[in-house]
Amino acid sequence: MRLNGCPETGPGPICPTRNEGYLALEKYGALGDGRSVALSGADGSIDWWCVPNIDSPPLFDRLIDAINGGYFVVQPEGEFRTEQHYLPESNVLKTVFHTCDGEATLTESLNSGPAGRLPWAELARRIEGVKGSIRFDLKIVFSRRADTASPYKSQIGRYTVFHVRDILGFFLHSSEVCCEQDDAGITGHFVVNAGDRQVLALVVGQDEPLVVPPIEDIDARIDISDQAWRFWASAITYQGSYRNGFVRSALALKLLLFSPSGAIAAAATTSLPEKIGSHKNYDYRFAWIRDAGYTIKAFLAVNAQAEAQAAFAWLLKRLQEHGPLVCYTLNGQKVSAVKETNWPGYKNSRPVVTGNLASNQHQHGIYGDIFGTAWRFVEADNILDSSSAELLSHIADECADNWRQKDAGIWELEDEQHYTFSKISCWQALARAVELADKGQLPTTCRDRWMRERDRIASWIDEQCWSDEKQSYVMYPGSGKLDAALALAARFRFTNEERLRQTLIALDRELKTGPYHYRYSNAANEEGCFLACSFWIAEAWALLGDVRKAQMALEELTLALQGGVGVWTEMADPSDGSWLGNMPQGLTHLAHITLLETLILKQKTSS
C-alpha cells in the first residue's frame, strides 16, 4: 500500500505521507459515538480507537506504535491522492481517493441508532465508486497493547470472532469483499466501479454477548448518525461569519462528552508529545474540573442545555463524593498514579503513560472553575438545588481559608508557588459566590466573609504580583516570568483592567511567536505553543475593548490551523506549524468557542 509517487491529479488533493510510519497529527479526523473516539487518517487508516470507552485500552494503537501497533486501513492498491473533510455540521467523516484509474469516497462513522447510542461499538466504513474502477486493499491489525495481549480468533457458529483480552468482536462486510482472518488480524480486497458501494464494519463489545446486525442496517446507520449530528448542530443559535468554525468546535467538544456518566474528557488520546522527543507526554483521557467548567459554559453558549445539565450534575456529584480534586476518571473515581508503559510513543517520543500526576496535586484554580461554572449555569436562567447550594458554600469557605497557600498552578507544575493565576482564580470563586448569594442561589450566612476575603485577595495580587519592570502581572511574586493564563483574568472580571491591558501587551511581546503563544516564559525549551492561550489572549483583548485586535488574532490563528479537518490538538510547533499534543483537545476548542461568543456579543452591544 504505497504512499509515494502519487499521480498528478492537479491542485487540491494531497498525497498523505508517513514519516517512519507516523502520520502528521493534522492529517487525522475524529469519529465518536458518545462513548469512544477513533482517529482516522487522511490515508484511509484508523490508527487509534479505545473500546468500548475513551479511557479503555486501545484496539488500534498505531498512533503510538508505528511498527507493531494496531490499525484498520482501507486504501487503493498502488498510488493515490486524498482529500478529507467532515460532512456539513456532522462528525461523519468523508475521504475522497483519487487514482490514475478513478475516484472513490470513503464515508465513516462510529454509529449511533435512531434511539441514540448503541449498546455495542459499531465502526462503519462505506466505500463508493465515483468514476472509473479502483481496487482497494484492506488490512486490520489488532493491538497487542505493547506486548501485554496476544490477539486471537475463534469460530462461534458461522462467525469468526476476534479477541483481545476481554474485547471481542467481528468484522462484517459486503458480499463482494474477499478477506482472510488469522489471529493477528484480517486482510482482504475488493473493487469499486462507478456507482458501486461496499461496506466494512467492526462490531465490538467487552465481555458481553453481541448481536450480528445485517450489513445493510450498519450502512443505514451511517446516514442515521449523520442526521443525528446535523440535528444536534441545528440547535446552535450562533450566527455570523464564523459559524462554520463555531459549529465545528462544538462538534469536537460533543465527541469528548462521555454519555454514560456526563463526564467530559480533556482529550481522547494519551502521551502525544508536547514536543517531539520531549518527556512531557501525558494521559488526558480524564475529566478535569477546569475543562468540565469551561465545557459547560460552551454547551450553554451553543444551546445544548441537556449536555450542560448532565455535565454540571456529574461535576457536583464528584465534589460531593471526593471533594474538589483537579481531575477524575470518566466514571467519577479518583485518577490512578502515573504508570509508564512499553509503547514506543508517537514519533518515538517517550514515555507513554496511563494515569496523571495531577491527581495528587492541589490547584487553587479549581475554586474559580467551580464557581465560574455555577455562575454561568445560573446566569442561563437555571437554578441550584439546596444540596448543591450547601456544597458550594462549604467550598467557598475552603477557598477563603486556603487562598494564601502555595499550589501547583494551572499548568500543574511540580514547583509549588504563589501563582498569580491561582490567586486570581480564588478571587473569581469568592466574587461569584457573593453574586450567587445575592441572587438567592447560595446561603447568605458567610456572604460578607467571602466579600472581605475577595477584596484581600485583590489587594494581595496588586501588591505582590505586579512588576513595574515588566509592566505586567508576573507568574508569581518576584519571578519576572510571564504566564499566558493571566489573560483569563479579563473573562473572570478581575478588577484592575488597566493592568490587565498592560499584561496583554507584555504577553504578546514576550510569549508570542507568529500567531501562537507559549504558556509561560522559557517554555520554548520543552514544548510547543499552547493553542488555547492564543485564543484566550484574543478574547481578553475583545473584553477589554479592542475588538479589532481580537478579530485580527482570530483570523491569523484560523489561517494557521486550516491544515486539518477542524479537529485541533493542544499545541503547535511555531517553526513549521506541525501539531503537537493530545487530540481532539477540548481546551483548544473551548477557547475558540468562547472567543467567538465574545466577539458576537461585542458586535451586538456596539450596534
Coordinates of C-alpha atoms in Angstrom, one line a residue:
M1 CA 0.0 0.0 0.0
R2 CA 2.3 2.7 -1.3
L3 CA 2.0 6.4 -0.4
N4 CA 4.9 7.7 -2.6
G5 CA 4.9 8.6 -6.2
C6 CA 1.3 9.7 -6.3
P7 CA -0.3 10.5 -9.6
E8 CA -0.5 14.1 -10.8
T9 CA -4.2 14.9 -10.3
G10 CA -4.0 18.7 -10.3
P11 CA -4.1 21.1 -7.3
G12 CA -6.2 20.3 -4.3
P13 CA -5.9 16.7 -3.2
I14 CA -2.7 15.7 -1.5
C15 CA -0.7 12.6 -1.1
P16 CA -0.6 11.8 2.6
T17 CA 2.8 10.6 3.6
R18 CA 4.2 9.0 6.8
N19 CA 7.4 9.7 8.5
E20 CA 8.9 6.4 9.8
G21 CA 5.3 5.1 9.9
Y22 CA 3.7 8.1 11.6
L23 CA 1.2 10.4 10.1
A24 CA 1.2 14.1 11.0
L25 CA -1.4 14.8 13.6
E26 CA -3.1 17.4 11.5
K27 CA -4.0 14.6 9.0
Y28 CA -6.4 13.0 11.4
G29 CA -10.1 13.4 11.8
A30 CA -12.1 12.1 14.8
L31 CA -15.1 9.9 15.0
G32 CA -17.2 9.4 18.0
D33 CA -20.4 7.8 19.4
G34 CA -20.7 9.4 22.9
R35 CA -18.6 6.7 24.4
S36 CA -15.4 6.3 22.4
V37 CA -13.3 8.2 19.9
A38 CA -11.4 6.9 16.9
L39 CA -8.8 8.8 14.8
S40 CA -8.9 8.3 11.1
G41 CA -6.0 9.4 8.9
A42 CA -6.2 11.1 5.5
D43 CA -4.6 8.0 4.0
G44 CA -7.5 5.7 5.0
S45 CA -6.0 4.3 8.2
I46 CA -7.7 4.3 11.6
D47 CA -4.8 4.4 13.9
W48 CA -6.4 5.0 17.3
W49 CA -9.5 3.5 18.8
C50 CA -10.0 2.7 22.5
V51 CA -13.1 0.5 23.0
P52 CA -15.6 0.4 24.5
N53 CA -14.7 3.7 26.2
I54 CA -12.4 6.7 25.6
D55 CA -10.2 5.6 28.5
S56 CA -10.2 1.9 27.7
P57 CA -7.0 0.2 26.3
P58 CA -6.7 0.6 22.6
L59 CA -7.9 -1.8 19.9
F60 CA -5.9 0.2 17.4
D61 CA -2.8 2.0 18.5
R62 CA -0.5 2.6 15.5
L63 CA -0.7 6.3 16.6
I64 CA 1.8 5.4 19.3
D65 CA 3.5 2.4 17.8
A66 CA 4.1 2.6 14.1
I67 CA 5.8 -0.8 13.8
N68 CA 3.7 -3.1 15.9
G69 CA 0.6 -1.1 16.6
G70 CA -2.9 -2.0 15.5
Y71 CA -4.8 -0.2 12.7
F72 CA -7.7 -0.6 10.2
V73 CA -6.6 0.6 6.8
V74 CA -8.6 0.9 3.5
Q75 CA -6.5 2.2 0.6
P76 CA -6.5 1.9 -3.2
E77 CA -3.9 -0.5 -4.5
G78 CA -1.0 1.5 -5.8
E79 CA -0.6 5.3 -6.0
F80 CA -3.3 7.7 -4.8
R81 CA -4.1 11.1 -3.5
T82 CA -6.7 12.1 -1.0
E83 CA -8.8 14.9 0.4
Q84 CA -10.6 14.7 3.7
H85 CA -13.4 16.7 5.3
Y86 CA -16.4 16.3 7.6
L87 CA -20.0 16.2 6.2
P88 CA -21.6 19.5 6.8
E89 CA -22.3 20.1 10.5
S90 CA -21.6 16.5 11.3
N91 CA -19.0 14.2 12.8
V92 CA -19.3 11.8 10.0
L93 CA -16.0 11.9 8.0
K94 CA -15.5 11.7 4.3
T95 CA -12.3 10.9 2.4
V96 CA -12.0 11.2 -1.4
F97 CA -9.4 8.9 -3.1
H98 CA -8.0 9.8 -6.5
T99 CA -6.0 7.4 -8.6
C100 CA -5.0 7.1 -12.2
D101 CA -7.9 4.8 -12.8
G102 CA -10.7 6.5 -11.0
E103 CA -12.2 8.2 -7.9
A104 CA -13.9 6.8 -4.9
T105 CA -15.2 8.1 -1.5
L106 CA -14.8 6.7 2.0
T107 CA -17.6 7.7 4.4
E108 CA -17.0 6.6 8.0
S109 CA -18.8 6.8 11.3
L110 CA -18.9 5.5 14.8
N111 CA -22.5 4.7 14.5
S112 CA -25.5 5.5 16.7
G113 CA -29.0 4.3 16.1
P114 CA -32.5 6.0 15.9
A115 CA -32.8 5.9 19.7
G116 CA -29.3 7.1 20.4
R117 CA -26.0 5.4 21.4
L118 CA -25.9 1.7 20.5
P119 CA -25.3 -1.0 23.2
W120 CA -22.2 -2.1 21.3
A121 CA -19.5 -0.2 19.5
E122 CA -20.0 -0.1 15.7
L123 CA -17.3 1.3 13.4
A124 CA -18.7 1.6 9.9
R125 CA -16.8 2.5 6.6
R126 CA -18.6 2.9 3.3
I127 CA -16.7 3.0 0.0
E128 CA -18.4 4.3 -3.1
G129 CA -17.2 4.4 -6.6
V130 CA -17.5 7.9 -8.3
K131 CA -15.7 7.3 -11.6
G132 CA -13.5 4.6 -13.2
S133 CA -12.6 1.5 -11.3
I134 CA -10.4 1.2 -8.2
R135 CA -9.1 -2.0 -6.5
F136 CA -8.9 -1.5 -2.7
D137 CA -6.8 -3.4 -0.2
L138 CA -7.9 -3.6 3.4
K139 CA -5.9 -4.7 6.4
I140 CA -6.9 -4.9 10.1
V141 CA -4.2 -5.5 12.7
F142 CA -5.3 -5.7 16.3
S143 CA -3.4 -4.1 19.1
R144 CA -1.0 -6.2 21.2
R145 CA -1.1 -3.5 23.9
A146 CA 2.6 -3.1 24.0
D147 CA 3.0 -6.9 24.1
T148 CA 0.7 -7.3 27.1
A149 CA -2.0 -9.0 25.0
S150 CA -2.0 -11.6 22.2
P151 CA -5.0 -11.3 19.9
Y152 CA -6.6 -14.5 18.7
K153 CA -9.6 -15.7 16.7
S154 CA -12.3 -18.2 17.5
Q155 CA -15.1 -19.7 15.5
I156 CA -18.5 -19.3 17.0
G157 CA -21.2 -20.7 14.8
R158 CA -20.7 -19.3 11.3
Y159 CA -18.8 -16.2 12.6
T160 CA -15.1 -15.7 13.1
V161 CA -14.7 -13.7 16.2
F162 CA -11.5 -11.8 17.2
H163 CA -10.4 -11.4 20.8
V164 CA -8.0 -9.0 22.6
R165 CA -8.2 -9.9 26.2
D166 CA -11.8 -9.1 27.3
I167 CA -12.6 -7.3 24.0
L168 CA -14.4 -9.4 21.3
G169 CA -16.0 -8.6 18.0
F170 CA -16.3 -9.5 14.4
F171 CA -15.7 -8.0 11.0
L172 CA -18.8 -7.6 8.8
H173 CA -18.7 -6.6 5.1
S174 CA -20.5 -6.6 1.8
S175 CA -20.6 -9.9 -0.1
E176 CA -18.2 -8.6 -2.8
V177 CA -15.4 -8.2 -0.3
C178 CA -12.8 -11.0 -0.2
C179 CA -10.9 -11.4 3.1
E180 CA -9.0 -13.8 5.3
Q181 CA -8.6 -13.7 9.1
D182 CA -6.0 -15.2 11.4
D183 CA -5.1 -14.5 15.0
A184 CA -3.3 -11.2 14.2
G185 CA -5.9 -9.7 12.0
I186 CA -7.7 -9.5 8.7
T187 CA -6.6 -8.9 5.1
G188 CA -8.7 -8.5 2.0
H189 CA -9.5 -6.7 -1.1
F190 CA -12.4 -5.5 -3.3
V191 CA -13.1 -3.5 -6.4
V192 CA -15.4 -0.5 -6.7
N193 CA -16.6 0.8 -10.1
A194 CA -18.6 4.0 -10.6
G195 CA -21.9 3.6 -8.8
D196 CA -20.7 0.6 -6.6
R197 CA -21.0 0.6 -2.8
Q198 CA -19.1 -1.6 -0.4
V199 CA -19.5 -1.5 3.4
L200 CA -17.0 -2.6 6.0
A201 CA -17.8 -2.7 9.8
L202 CA -16.5 -3.8 13.1
V203 CA -18.9 -4.7 15.9
V204 CA -17.2 -4.8 19.2
G205 CA -18.0 -5.4 22.9
Q206 CA -16.4 -6.0 26.2
D207 CA -17.1 -9.4 27.9
E208 CA -20.7 -9.3 26.6
P209 CA -23.0 -11.1 24.1
L210 CA -23.1 -9.4 20.7
V211 CA -25.8 -9.1 18.1
V212 CA -24.9 -9.6 14.5
P213 CA -26.5 -6.8 12.6
P214 CA -27.2 -7.1 8.8
I215 CA -24.6 -5.1 6.9
E216 CA -27.5 -3.1 5.3
D217 CA -28.6 -1.9 8.8
I218 CA -25.0 -0.8 9.6
D219 CA -24.8 1.0 6.3
A220 CA -28.1 2.8 7.0
R221 CA -26.8 3.8 10.4
I222 CA -24.1 5.9 8.8
D223 CA -26.8 8.1 7.5
I224 CA -28.8 8.0 10.7
S225 CA -25.7 9.1 12.6
D226 CA -25.1 11.9 10.2
Q227 CA -28.7 13.1 10.6
A228 CA -28.3 12.9 14.4
W229 CA -25.2 15.0 14.3
R230 CA -26.8 17.6 12.0
F231 CA -29.9 17.7 14.1
W232 CA -27.8 18.4 17.2
A233 CA -25.8 21.1 15.4
S234 CA -29.0 22.7 14.0
A235 CA -30.0 23.8 17.5
I236 CA -26.8 26.0 17.8
T237 CA -28.1 29.6 17.6
Y238 CA -24.8 31.2 16.8
Q239 CA -25.0 33.1 13.5
G240 CA -22.3 35.1 11.8
S241 CA -19.3 34.8 9.5
Y242 CA -17.6 32.4 11.9
R243 CA -20.5 29.9 12.3
N244 CA -18.7 27.1 10.4
G245 CA -15.8 27.2 12.8
F246 CA -18.0 27.6 15.8
V247 CA -20.1 24.6 15.0
R248 CA -17.0 22.5 14.2
S249 CA -15.6 23.3 17.6
A250 CA -18.9 22.5 19.3
L251 CA -19.0 19.1 17.5
A252 CA -15.4 18.4 18.6
L253 CA -16.5 19.0 22.2
K254 CA -19.5 16.8 21.8
L255 CA -17.1 14.0 20.8
L256 CA -15.5 14.3 24.3
L257 CA -18.7 14.1 26.2
F258 CA -18.8 10.6 27.8
S259 CA -22.5 10.0 27.7
P260 CA -22.7 7.1 30.2
S261 CA -21.8 9.5 33.0
G262 CA -21.9 13.0 31.7
A263 CA -18.2 13.5 32.2
I264 CA -16.1 15.5 29.7
A265 CA -12.7 14.1 28.7
A266 CA -9.9 16.6 28.3
A267 CA -8.8 14.7 25.1
A268 CA -9.2 11.3 23.5
T269 CA -5.6 10.2 23.5
T270 CA -2.6 9.6 25.7
S271 CA 1.1 10.6 25.5
L272 CA 1.1 12.6 22.2
P273 CA 4.2 14.7 22.9
E274 CA 4.2 18.4 23.6
K275 CA 7.5 18.5 21.7
I276 CA 8.9 15.7 19.6
G277 CA 11.4 13.8 21.8
S278 CA 10.2 15.6 24.9
H279 CA 9.3 13.8 28.1
K280 CA 6.2 16.0 28.5
N281 CA 3.7 13.3 27.4
Y282 CA 0.5 13.0 29.4
D283 CA -2.7 10.9 29.6
Y284 CA -5.6 13.3 29.0
R285 CA -8.4 10.7 29.0
F286 CA -9.8 12.1 32.2
A287 CA -12.2 14.8 33.3
W288 CA -10.6 18.0 34.7
I289 CA -12.8 20.3 36.8
R290 CA -11.3 23.2 34.7
D291 CA -12.3 21.6 31.3
A292 CA -15.7 20.5 32.7
G293 CA -16.4 24.0 33.8
Y294 CA -15.4 25.6 30.5
T295 CA -17.3 22.9 28.5
I296 CA -20.5 23.5 30.5
K297 CA -20.1 27.2 29.6
A298 CA -19.6 26.3 26.0
F299 CA -22.6 23.9 25.9
L300 CA -24.8 26.7 27.3
A301 CA -23.4 29.0 24.7
V302 CA -24.3 26.6 21.9
N303 CA -27.8 26.0 23.3
A304 CA -27.0 22.4 24.4
Q305 CA -28.9 22.5 27.7
A306 CA -29.1 18.8 28.2
E307 CA -25.4 18.3 27.8
A308 CA -24.7 21.2 30.2
Q309 CA -27.0 19.9 32.8
A310 CA -25.6 16.4 32.6
A311 CA -22.0 17.7 32.9
F312 CA -22.9 20.0 35.8
A313 CA -24.7 17.3 37.7
W314 CA -21.7 15.0 37.1
L315 CA -19.4 17.6 38.5
L316 CA -21.4 18.3 41.6
K317 CA -21.7 14.6 42.4
R318 CA -17.9 14.2 42.2
L319 CA -17.5 17.2 44.5
Q320 CA -19.9 15.5 47.0
E321 CA -18.1 12.2 46.7
H322 CA -14.4 13.1 46.7
G323 CA -14.2 16.9 47.3
P324 CA -12.6 19.3 44.9
L325 CA -9.9 17.4 43.1
V326 CA -8.1 18.5 39.9
C327 CA -9.4 15.6 37.8
Y328 CA -11.5 12.5 38.0
T329 CA -11.9 9.4 35.8
L330 CA -14.8 9.4 33.3
N331 CA -16.7 7.2 35.7
G332 CA -16.2 9.6 38.6
Q333 CA -13.4 7.9 40.5
K334 CA -10.0 9.2 41.6
V335 CA -7.4 9.1 38.9
S336 CA -4.6 6.4 39.3
A337 CA -1.0 7.3 39.7
V338 CA 1.1 7.6 36.6
K339 CA 2.3 4.3 35.1
E340 CA 4.8 4.1 32.3
T341 CA 4.1 1.6 29.5
N342 CA 6.2 -0.1 26.8
W343 CA 4.7 1.6 23.8
P344 CA 7.4 3.4 21.8
G345 CA 5.3 6.6 21.5
Y346 CA 4.3 8.9 18.7
K347 CA 7.5 9.5 16.6
N348 CA 9.3 7.6 19.3
S349 CA 8.6 10.2 22.0
R350 CA 8.6 8.5 25.3
P351 CA 7.3 8.0 27.9
V352 CA 3.8 6.6 27.0
V353 CA 1.8 6.7 30.2
T354 CA -1.5 5.9 31.8
G355 CA -2.8 7.9 34.8
N356 CA -1.9 11.5 35.5
L357 CA 0.2 13.4 38.1
A358 CA -2.5 16.0 38.5
S359 CA -4.5 13.5 40.5
N360 CA -2.2 14.2 43.5
Q361 CA -1.9 17.9 43.1
H362 CA -3.9 20.8 44.5
Q363 CA -4.7 23.7 42.3
H364 CA -6.5 26.8 43.6
G365 CA -7.8 27.2 40.1
I366 CA -10.5 24.6 40.7
Y367 CA -12.2 27.0 43.1
G368 CA -12.7 29.6 40.3
D369 CA -13.7 26.9 37.8
I370 CA -16.4 25.5 40.1
F371 CA -17.9 28.9 40.9
G372 CA -17.5 30.2 37.3
T373 CA -19.4 27.2 36.2
A374 CA -22.1 27.6 38.8
W375 CA -22.5 31.3 37.9
R376 CA -22.8 30.6 34.2
F377 CA -25.4 27.8 34.9
V378 CA -27.5 30.2 37.0
E379 CA -26.9 33.1 34.6
A380 CA -28.6 31.0 31.9
D381 CA -31.8 31.1 33.9
N382 CA -31.3 27.8 35.7
I383 CA -31.4 27.1 39.5
L384 CA -29.4 25.4 42.1
D385 CA -30.9 22.8 44.4
S386 CA -30.4 23.2 48.2
S387 CA -28.0 20.3 48.4
S388 CA -25.7 21.8 45.7
A389 CA -26.0 25.2 47.3
E390 CA -24.8 23.9 50.6
L391 CA -21.9 22.1 49.0
L392 CA -20.8 25.2 47.1
S393 CA -21.0 27.2 50.3
H394 CA -18.6 24.8 52.0
I395 CA -16.2 25.0 49.0
A396 CA -16.3 28.8 49.2
D397 CA -15.4 28.6 52.8
E398 CA -12.5 26.3 51.9
C399 CA -11.3 28.7 49.3
A400 CA -11.4 31.6 51.8
D401 CA -9.3 29.6 54.2
N402 CA -6.8 28.2 51.6
W403 CA -6.0 31.0 49.2
R404 CA -2.8 32.1 51.0
Q405 CA -1.3 28.7 50.5
K406 CA 1.1 27.8 47.6
D407 CA -0.3 25.4 44.9
A408 CA 0.7 23.7 41.7
G409 CA -1.0 26.3 39.5
I410 CA -3.0 25.9 36.3
W411 CA -0.1 24.3 34.4
E412 CA 0.3 21.5 37.0
L413 CA 4.0 22.3 37.6
E414 CA 6.0 20.3 40.2
D415 CA 7.3 23.5 41.7
E416 CA 4.6 24.9 44.1
Q417 CA 4.5 28.7 44.2
H418 CA 2.1 31.5 45.0
Y419 CA 1.0 31.6 41.4
T420 CA -0.7 34.8 40.4
F421 CA -3.3 33.0 38.3
S422 CA -4.2 30.8 41.2
K423 CA -4.9 33.8 43.4
I424 CA -7.0 35.4 40.7
S425 CA -9.0 32.1 40.5
C426 CA -9.6 32.3 44.2
W427 CA -10.7 35.9 43.8
Q428 CA -13.1 34.7 41.0
A429 CA -14.5 32.0 43.2
L430 CA -15.4 34.3 46.1
A431 CA -16.6 37.1 43.7
R432 CA -19.0 34.6 42.1
A433 CA -20.0 33.1 45.5
V434 CA -21.0 36.6 46.7
E435 CA -23.0 37.2 43.5
L436 CA -24.8 33.8 43.8
A437 CA -25.7 34.6 47.4
D438 CA -27.1 38.0 46.3
K439 CA -29.2 36.1 43.8
G440 CA -30.6 33.8 46.4
Q441 CA -28.8 30.8 45.0
L442 CA -26.5 30.3 47.9
P443 CA -27.0 30.8 51.7
T444 CA -26.0 34.3 52.8
T445 CA -24.6 33.2 56.2
C446 CA -20.9 33.7 55.1
R447 CA -21.6 36.1 52.3
D448 CA -19.9 39.1 54.0
R449 CA -16.8 37.0 54.9
W450 CA -16.5 35.9 51.3
M451 CA -16.6 39.5 50.2
R452 CA -13.9 40.6 52.6
E453 CA -11.6 37.7 51.5
R454 CA -12.3 38.6 47.9
D455 CA -11.0 42.1 48.5
R456 CA -8.0 40.9 50.4
I457 CA -7.0 38.7 47.5
A458 CA -7.3 41.6 45.0
S459 CA -5.1 43.8 47.2
W460 CA -2.5 41.0 47.7
I461 CA -2.3 40.5 43.9
D462 CA -1.8 44.1 43.1
E463 CA 0.8 44.5 45.9
Q464 CA 2.7 41.3 45.3
C465 CA 2.3 40.2 41.7
W466 CA 2.8 43.3 39.7
S467 CA 6.2 44.1 38.1
D468 CA 7.0 47.7 37.3
E469 CA 9.9 46.5 35.3
K470 CA 7.8 44.2 33.1
Q471 CA 4.7 46.4 33.3
S472 CA 2.8 43.2 33.8
Y473 CA 1.5 40.8 36.3
V474 CA 4.1 38.1 36.7
M475 CA 3.8 34.3 37.0
Y476 CA 4.4 34.5 40.8
P477 CA 5.9 37.2 43.1
G478 CA 9.5 38.0 42.3
S479 CA 9.8 35.6 39.4
G480 CA 10.0 38.0 36.5
K481 CA 8.3 35.3 34.4
L482 CA 5.1 35.8 32.4
D483 CA 2.1 33.5 32.3
A484 CA -0.3 33.5 29.4
A485 CA -3.1 32.1 31.5
L486 CA -3.4 35.6 33.1
A487 CA -5.3 36.6 30.1
L488 CA -8.3 34.7 31.6
A489 CA -8.5 37.4 34.3
A490 CA -10.4 39.5 31.9
R491 CA -13.0 36.8 31.5
F492 CA -13.2 36.4 35.3
R493 CA -13.9 40.2 35.5
F494 CA -10.9 40.9 37.7
T495 CA -11.0 44.5 38.8
N496 CA -7.7 46.2 37.5
E497 CA -8.4 46.5 33.8
E498 CA -5.6 48.9 33.1
R499 CA -3.0 46.4 34.5
L500 CA -4.6 43.6 32.6
R501 CA -4.3 45.5 29.4
Q502 CA -0.6 46.1 30.1
T503 CA -0.2 42.4 30.9
L504 CA -1.6 41.5 27.5
I505 CA 0.9 43.8 25.8
A506 CA 3.7 42.0 27.7
L507 CA 2.4 38.6 26.8
D508 CA 2.4 39.5 23.1
R509 CA 5.8 40.9 23.4
E510 CA 7.5 38.0 25.2
L511 CA 5.4 34.9 24.6
K512 CA 4.1 35.3 21.1
T513 CA 5.7 33.6 18.1
G514 CA 3.9 34.0 14.8
P515 CA 0.2 33.6 15.5
Y516 CA 0.9 31.5 18.6
H517 CA 1.8 31.9 22.2
Y518 CA 3.8 29.8 24.7
R519 CA 2.2 29.1 28.0
Y520 CA 4.9 30.8 30.1
S521 CA 8.4 32.2 30.0
N522 CA 11.1 29.8 28.8
A523 CA 8.6 27.1 27.7
A524 CA 10.1 27.0 24.2
N525 CA 12.8 24.8 25.5
E526 CA 10.5 21.9 26.3
E527 CA 7.2 22.3 24.4
G528 CA 5.3 23.9 21.5
C529 CA 2.9 26.9 21.7
F530 CA -0.3 26.3 23.6
L531 CA -3.2 27.0 21.2
A532 CA -5.8 27.8 23.9
C533 CA -3.5 30.6 25.2
S534 CA -3.7 32.4 21.9
F535 CA -7.5 32.3 21.8
W536 CA -7.6 33.4 25.5
I537 CA -5.4 36.4 24.8
A538 CA -7.5 37.4 21.8
E539 CA -10.7 37.0 23.9
A540 CA -9.1 39.3 26.6
W541 CA -8.4 42.0 24.0
A542 CA -12.0 41.9 23.0
L543 CA -13.3 42.0 26.6
L544 CA -11.0 45.0 27.3
G545 CA -12.4 46.9 24.3
D546 CA -10.0 46.2 21.4
V547 CA -12.3 44.1 19.2
R548 CA -10.3 44.7 16.0
K549 CA -7.2 43.3 17.6
A550 CA -9.1 40.3 18.7
Q551 CA -10.5 39.7 15.2
M552 CA -7.1 40.0 13.6
A553 CA -5.7 37.4 16.1
L554 CA -8.6 35.1 15.3
E555 CA -8.1 35.4 11.6
E556 CA -4.3 34.8 12.0
L557 CA -5.0 31.7 14.1
T558 CA -7.7 30.3 11.8
L559 CA -5.4 30.6 8.8
A560 CA -2.5 28.8 10.7
L561 CA -4.8 25.9 11.8
Q562 CA -6.6 25.3 8.5
G563 CA -4.3 22.3 7.5
G564 CA -6.7 19.7 9.0
V565 CA -10.4 18.9 9.1
G566 CA -11.1 21.2 12.1
V567 CA -10.2 18.8 14.9
W568 CA -7.4 20.5 16.8
T569 CA -4.6 19.4 19.1
E570 CA -3.2 21.0 22.3
M571 CA -0.1 22.7 20.8
A572 CA 1.7 23.6 17.6
D573 CA 5.4 23.9 16.7
P574 CA 5.8 27.5 15.6
S575 CA 8.9 26.7 13.5
D576 CA 6.9 24.6 11.0
G577 CA 3.2 24.7 12.1
S578 CA 3.1 21.0 12.9
W579 CA 0.6 20.0 15.5
L580 CA 1.6 18.6 18.9
G581 CA -0.1 17.1 22.0
N582 CA -3.3 15.1 22.6
M583 CA -6.3 15.4 20.4
P584 CA -9.1 16.3 20.0
Q585 CA -8.1 18.8 22.6
G586 CA -11.1 20.1 24.4
L587 CA -9.4 23.2 25.9
T588 CA -8.4 24.4 22.5
H589 CA -11.9 24.2 21.1
L590 CA -13.4 25.7 24.3
A591 CA -11.1 28.7 23.9
H592 CA -12.1 29.1 20.3
I593 CA -15.9 28.9 21.1
T594 CA -15.5 31.4 23.9
L595 CA -13.6 33.9 21.7
L596 CA -16.3 33.7 19.0
E597 CA -19.1 34.1 21.6
T598 CA -17.3 37.1 23.0
L599 CA -16.9 38.7 19.6
I600 CA -20.5 38.2 18.6
L601 CA -21.7 39.7 22.0
K602 CA -19.4 42.7 21.5
Q603 CA -20.8 43.3 18.0
K604 CA -24.3 43.2 19.4
T605 CA -23.6 45.7 22.2
S606 CA -21.8 48.1 19.8
S607 CA -24.6 48.1 17.2

